[in-house]
């Protein structure tokens, strides 16, 4: 069998039949969900499946009136779909790198554009950074997840985790910030000259400042959603 034969390609890239974890990284950019009940995933992230699986768009009142109003206010920056049934489900989001995190009775806040999927038992809530709503188009929309179970997040290229310690604040670009410890509350600051000095246009630069004890995950890419809302 030749080095570049179709058979060799199939052997190198075929799905792993032996995997049986709820979430598995089939490749660094494709998530396999071994579905036996249901899972919440980013709408439009399904690339393939087998078995008997039904897909439903998140219903307006499925998660309560409060979350419905928040989603309306944020312009529904990240719609969810529910997959129910039995089978293998494959998810991806624009070729972004996928990271699986297992929550153990703790919490994490994820940029609304970078949340790919999570187990149905995890509690979630939408957060809108109101302080920045007037400074960025549409504000900044995030999802706080808490409880126990797996969460899959995405990033452009390899993510970097920055440790936040008392007295050692971490400052990030909002469009490059993927997630952070659920108990951290970022502050927003502006720097009029920052982008001008870097040759990136005029006007104010908005930065997120994290203080306390925890972590922040960033990506080497500034992401702005197609709707015009900063992600």
PDB file of C-alpha atoms in Angstrom, residues 57-197:
ATOM      1  CA  UNK A  57     -33.382  25.087  17.878  1.00  0.00           C
ATOM      2  CA  UNK A  58     -33.508  26.486  21.389  1.00  0.00           C
ATOM      3  CA  UNK A  59     -37.109  27.405  22.122  1.00  0.00           C
ATOM      4  CA  UNK A  60     -37.766  30.978  23.187  1.00  0.00           C
ATOM      5  CA  UNK A  61     -38.977  30.080  26.674  1.00  0.00           C
ATOM      6  CA  UNK A  62     -37.042  26.855  27.156  1.00  0.00           C
ATOM      7  CA  UNK A  63     -34.718  28.443  29.697  1.00  0.00           C
ATOM      8  CA  UNK A  64     -37.083  30.945  31.249  1.00  0.00           C
ATOM      9  CA  UNK A  65     -38.240  34.468  30.535  1.00  0.00           C
ATOM     10  CA  UNK A  66     -35.144  36.058  32.103  1.00  0.00           C
ATOM     11  CA  UNK A  67     -32.756  34.368  29.697  1.00  0.00           C
ATOM     12  CA  UNK A  68     -35.079  35.083  26.791  1.00  0.00           C
ATOM     13  CA  UNK A  69     -34.892  38.826  27.468  1.00  0.00           C
ATOM     14  CA  UNK A  70     -31.131  38.677  27.892  1.00  0.00           C
ATOM     15  CA  UNK A  71     -30.744  36.921  24.557  1.00  0.00           C
ATOM     16  CA  UNK A  72     -33.001  39.475  22.878  1.00  0.00           C
ATOM     17  CA  UNK A  73     -30.950  42.286  24.391  1.00  0.00           C
ATOM     18  CA  UNK A  74     -27.642  40.787  23.272  1.00  0.00           C
ATOM     19  CA  UNK A  75     -28.899  40.220  19.749  1.00  0.00           C
ATOM     20  CA  UNK A  76     -28.770  36.463  20.245  1.00  0.00           C
ATOM     21  CA  UNK A  77     -25.025  36.414  19.768  1.00  0.00           C
ATOM     22  CA  UNK A  78     -24.760  32.668  20.225  1.00  0.00           C
ATOM     23  CA  UNK A  79     -27.870  30.573  19.612  1.00  0.00           C
ATOM     24  CA  UNK A  80     -28.029  27.055  20.998  1.00  0.00           C
ATOM     25  CA  UNK A  81     -29.415  23.876  19.551  1.00  0.00           C
ATOM     26  CA  UNK A  82     -30.396  20.717  21.421  1.00  0.00           C
ATOM     27  CA  UNK A  83     -29.429  17.318  20.028  1.00  0.00           C
ATOM     28  CA  UNK A  84     -31.422  14.409  21.460  1.00  0.00           C
ATOM     29  CA  UNK A  85     -31.156  10.679  20.843  1.00  0.00           C
ATOM     30  CA  UNK A  86     -28.516   7.990  20.459  1.00  0.00           C
ATOM     31  CA  UNK A  87     -25.524   8.000  18.153  1.00  0.00           C
ATOM     32  CA  UNK A  88     -22.251   9.728  17.345  1.00  0.00           C
ATOM     33  CA  UNK A  89     -22.408  13.461  16.762  1.00  0.00           C
ATOM     34  CA  UNK A  90     -19.534  15.473  15.292  1.00  0.00           C
ATOM     35  CA  UNK A  91     -19.268  19.202  16.007  1.00  0.00           C
ATOM     36  CA  UNK A  92     -16.925  21.907  14.727  1.00  0.00           C
ATOM     37  CA  UNK A  93     -16.853  25.697  14.442  1.00  0.00           C
ATOM     38  CA  UNK A  94     -15.024  27.285  11.509  1.00  0.00           C
ATOM     39  CA  UNK A  95     -11.951  25.110  11.983  1.00  0.00           C
ATOM     40  CA  UNK A  96     -11.216  26.544  15.437  1.00  0.00           C
ATOM     41  CA  UNK A  97      -9.198  24.491  17.913  1.00  0.00           C
ATOM     42  CA  UNK A  98     -11.345  22.717  20.523  1.00  0.00           C
ATOM     43  CA  UNK A  99     -10.564  22.367  24.224  1.00  0.00           C
ATOM     44  CA  UNK A 100     -12.549  20.110  26.566  1.00  0.00           C
ATOM     45  CA  UNK A 101     -12.812  21.202  30.190  1.00  0.00           C
ATOM     46  CA  UNK A 102     -14.369  19.148  32.978  1.00  0.00           C
ATOM     47  CA  UNK A 103     -16.073  21.215  35.652  1.00  0.00           C
ATOM     48  CA  UNK A 104     -16.043  19.714  39.128  1.00  0.00           C
ATOM     49  CA  UNK A 105     -18.579  21.766  41.057  1.00  0.00           C
ATOM     50  CA  UNK A 106     -16.987  24.987  39.855  1.00  0.00           C
ATOM     51  CA  UNK A 107     -17.641  27.576  37.172  1.00  0.00           C
ATOM     52  CA  UNK A 108     -16.187  29.214  34.085  1.00  0.00           C
ATOM     53  CA  UNK A 109     -17.282  32.186  31.985  1.00  0.00           C
ATOM     54  CA  UNK A 110     -16.930  31.757  28.223  1.00  0.00           C
ATOM     55  CA  UNK A 111     -17.095  34.303  25.420  1.00  0.00           C
ATOM     56  CA  UNK A 112     -20.464  33.698  23.735  1.00  0.00           C
ATOM     57  CA  UNK A 113     -18.822  33.063  20.369  1.00  0.00           C
ATOM     58  CA  UNK A 114     -16.387  30.481  21.777  1.00  0.00           C
ATOM     59  CA  UNK A 115     -18.823  28.095  23.490  1.00  0.00           C
ATOM     60  CA  UNK A 116     -19.212  24.927  21.380  1.00  0.00           C
ATOM     61  CA  UNK A 117     -21.089  22.411  23.575  1.00  0.00           C
ATOM     62  CA  UNK A 118     -21.829  21.405  27.161  1.00  0.00           C
ATOM     63  CA  UNK A 119     -23.494  18.593  29.056  1.00  0.00           C
ATOM     64  CA  UNK A 120     -27.187  19.206  29.779  1.00  0.00           C
ATOM     65  CA  UNK A 121     -26.758  18.975  33.572  1.00  0.00           C
ATOM     66  CA  UNK A 122     -24.599  22.108  33.696  1.00  0.00           C
ATOM     67  CA  UNK A 123     -26.313  25.325  34.763  1.00  0.00           C
ATOM     68  CA  UNK A 124     -25.737  28.344  32.550  1.00  0.00           C
ATOM     69  CA  UNK A 125     -26.587  32.008  32.467  1.00  0.00           C
ATOM     70  CA  UNK A 126     -26.025  34.820  29.996  1.00  0.00           C
ATOM     71  CA  UNK A 127     -23.981  37.796  31.104  1.00  0.00           C
ATOM     72  CA  UNK A 128     -23.870  41.102  29.288  1.00  0.00           C
ATOM     73  CA  UNK A 129     -21.040  43.446  30.234  1.00  0.00           C
ATOM     74  CA  UNK A 130     -23.189  46.562  30.516  1.00  0.00           C
ATOM     75  CA  UNK A 131     -20.238  48.849  31.229  1.00  0.00           C
ATOM     76  CA  UNK A 132     -18.868  48.171  27.781  1.00  0.00           C
ATOM     77  CA  UNK A 133     -22.175  48.170  25.870  1.00  0.00           C
ATOM     78  CA  UNK A 134     -21.755  51.793  24.832  1.00  0.00           C
ATOM     79  CA  UNK A 135     -18.113  51.366  23.884  1.00  0.00           C
ATOM     80  CA  UNK A 136     -18.351  48.226  21.768  1.00  0.00           C
ATOM     81  CA  UNK A 137     -20.990  47.491  19.154  1.00  0.00           C
ATOM     82  CA  UNK A 138     -23.602  45.453  20.977  1.00  0.00           C
ATOM     83  CA  UNK A 139     -21.600  45.068  24.147  1.00  0.00           C
ATOM     84  CA  UNK A 140     -19.859  41.888  25.215  1.00  0.00           C
ATOM     85  CA  UNK A 141     -21.922  38.710  25.536  1.00  0.00           C
ATOM     86  CA  UNK A 142     -20.689  35.866  27.745  1.00  0.00           C
ATOM     87  CA  UNK A 143     -22.041  32.639  29.203  1.00  0.00           C
ATOM     88  CA  UNK A 144     -21.294  31.528  32.757  1.00  0.00           C
ATOM     89  CA  UNK A 145     -21.434  27.762  33.246  1.00  0.00           C
ATOM     90  CA  UNK A 146     -21.358  26.064  36.631  1.00  0.00           C
ATOM     91  CA  UNK A 147     -21.751  22.611  38.149  1.00  0.00           C
ATOM     92  CA  UNK A 148     -20.146  19.313  37.169  1.00  0.00           C
ATOM     93  CA  UNK A 149     -19.663  17.974  33.652  1.00  0.00           C
ATOM     94  CA  UNK A 150     -17.830  18.618  30.417  1.00  0.00           C
ATOM     95  CA  UNK A 151     -17.712  21.858  28.459  1.00  0.00           C
ATOM     96  CA  UNK A 152     -16.151  22.273  24.997  1.00  0.00           C
ATOM     97  CA  UNK A 153     -14.772  25.687  24.061  1.00  0.00           C
ATOM     98  CA  UNK A 154     -13.079  26.896  20.886  1.00  0.00           C
ATOM     99  CA  UNK A 155     -10.184  29.185  20.046  1.00  0.00           C
ATOM    100  CA  UNK A 156      -8.387  30.349  16.953  1.00  0.00           C
ATOM    101  CA  UNK A 157      -5.068  28.491  17.136  1.00  0.00           C
ATOM    102  CA  UNK A 158      -3.561  27.394  20.455  1.00  0.00           C
ATOM    103  CA  UNK A 159      -4.977  29.054  23.593  1.00  0.00           C
ATOM    104  CA  UNK A 160      -2.804  30.532  26.325  1.00  0.00           C
ATOM    105  CA  UNK A 161      -3.835  30.515  29.994  1.00  0.00           C
ATOM    106  CA  UNK A 162      -2.746  33.520  32.049  1.00  0.00           C
ATOM    107  CA  UNK A 163      -2.754  33.220  35.830  1.00  0.00           C
ATOM    108  CA  UNK A 164      -4.349  36.043  37.798  1.00  0.00           C
ATOM    109  CA  UNK A 165      -2.923  36.487  41.295  1.00  0.00           C
ATOM    110  CA  UNK A 166      -3.587  39.032  44.034  1.00  0.00           C
ATOM    111  CA  UNK A 167      -1.600  42.132  43.171  1.00  0.00           C
ATOM    112  CA  UNK A 168      -0.827  40.821  39.678  1.00  0.00           C
ATOM    113  CA  UNK A 169      -3.651  41.954  37.417  1.00  0.00           C
ATOM    114  CA  UNK A 170      -3.984  40.659  33.862  1.00  0.00           C
ATOM    115  CA  UNK A 171      -5.095  42.972  31.032  1.00  0.00           C
ATOM    116  CA  UNK A 172      -6.450  41.537  27.781  1.00  0.00           C
ATOM    117  CA  UNK A 173      -8.018  42.562  24.490  1.00  0.00           C
ATOM    118  CA  UNK A 174     -11.747  41.651  24.686  1.00  0.00           C
ATOM    119  CA  UNK A 175     -11.709  40.261  21.147  1.00  0.00           C
ATOM    120  CA  UNK A 176      -8.860  37.882  22.032  1.00  0.00           C
ATOM    121  CA  UNK A 177     -10.331  36.762  25.373  1.00  0.00           C
ATOM    122  CA  UNK A 178     -11.900  33.288  25.278  1.00  0.00           C
ATOM    123  CA  UNK A 179     -12.797  32.423  28.885  1.00  0.00           C
ATOM    124  CA  UNK A 180     -11.985  33.065  32.533  1.00  0.00           C
ATOM    125  CA  UNK A 181     -12.615  31.761  36.036  1.00  0.00           C
ATOM    126  CA  UNK A 182     -16.314  32.036  36.791  1.00  0.00           C
ATOM    127  CA  UNK A 183     -15.773  34.016  39.992  1.00  0.00           C
ATOM    128  CA  UNK A 184     -13.628  36.717  38.366  1.00  0.00           C
ATOM    129  CA  UNK A 185     -15.357  39.958  37.418  1.00  0.00           C
ATOM    130  CA  UNK A 186     -13.403  41.879  34.763  1.00  0.00           C
ATOM    131  CA  UNK A 187     -13.282  45.650  34.717  1.00  0.00           C
ATOM    132  CA  UNK A 188     -13.088  47.616  31.489  1.00  0.00           C
ATOM    133  CA  UNK A 189     -10.693  50.439  30.786  1.00  0.00           C
ATOM    134  CA  UNK A 190      -9.924  52.557  27.756  1.00  0.00           C
ATOM    135  CA  UNK A 191      -6.613  53.708  26.372  1.00  0.00           C
ATOM    136  CA  UNK A 192      -6.912  56.437  23.750  1.00  0.00           C
ATOM    137  CA  UNK A 193      -3.369  56.062  22.432  1.00  0.00           C
ATOM    138  CA  UNK A 194      -2.881  52.297  22.566  1.00  0.00           C
ATOM    139  CA  UNK A 195      -4.037  51.417  19.060  1.00  0.00           C
ATOM    140  CA  UNK A 196      -2.558  54.588  17.570  1.00  0.00           C
ATOM    141  CA  UNK A 197       0.865  53.715  18.984  1.00  0.00           C
TER     142      UNK A 197
END
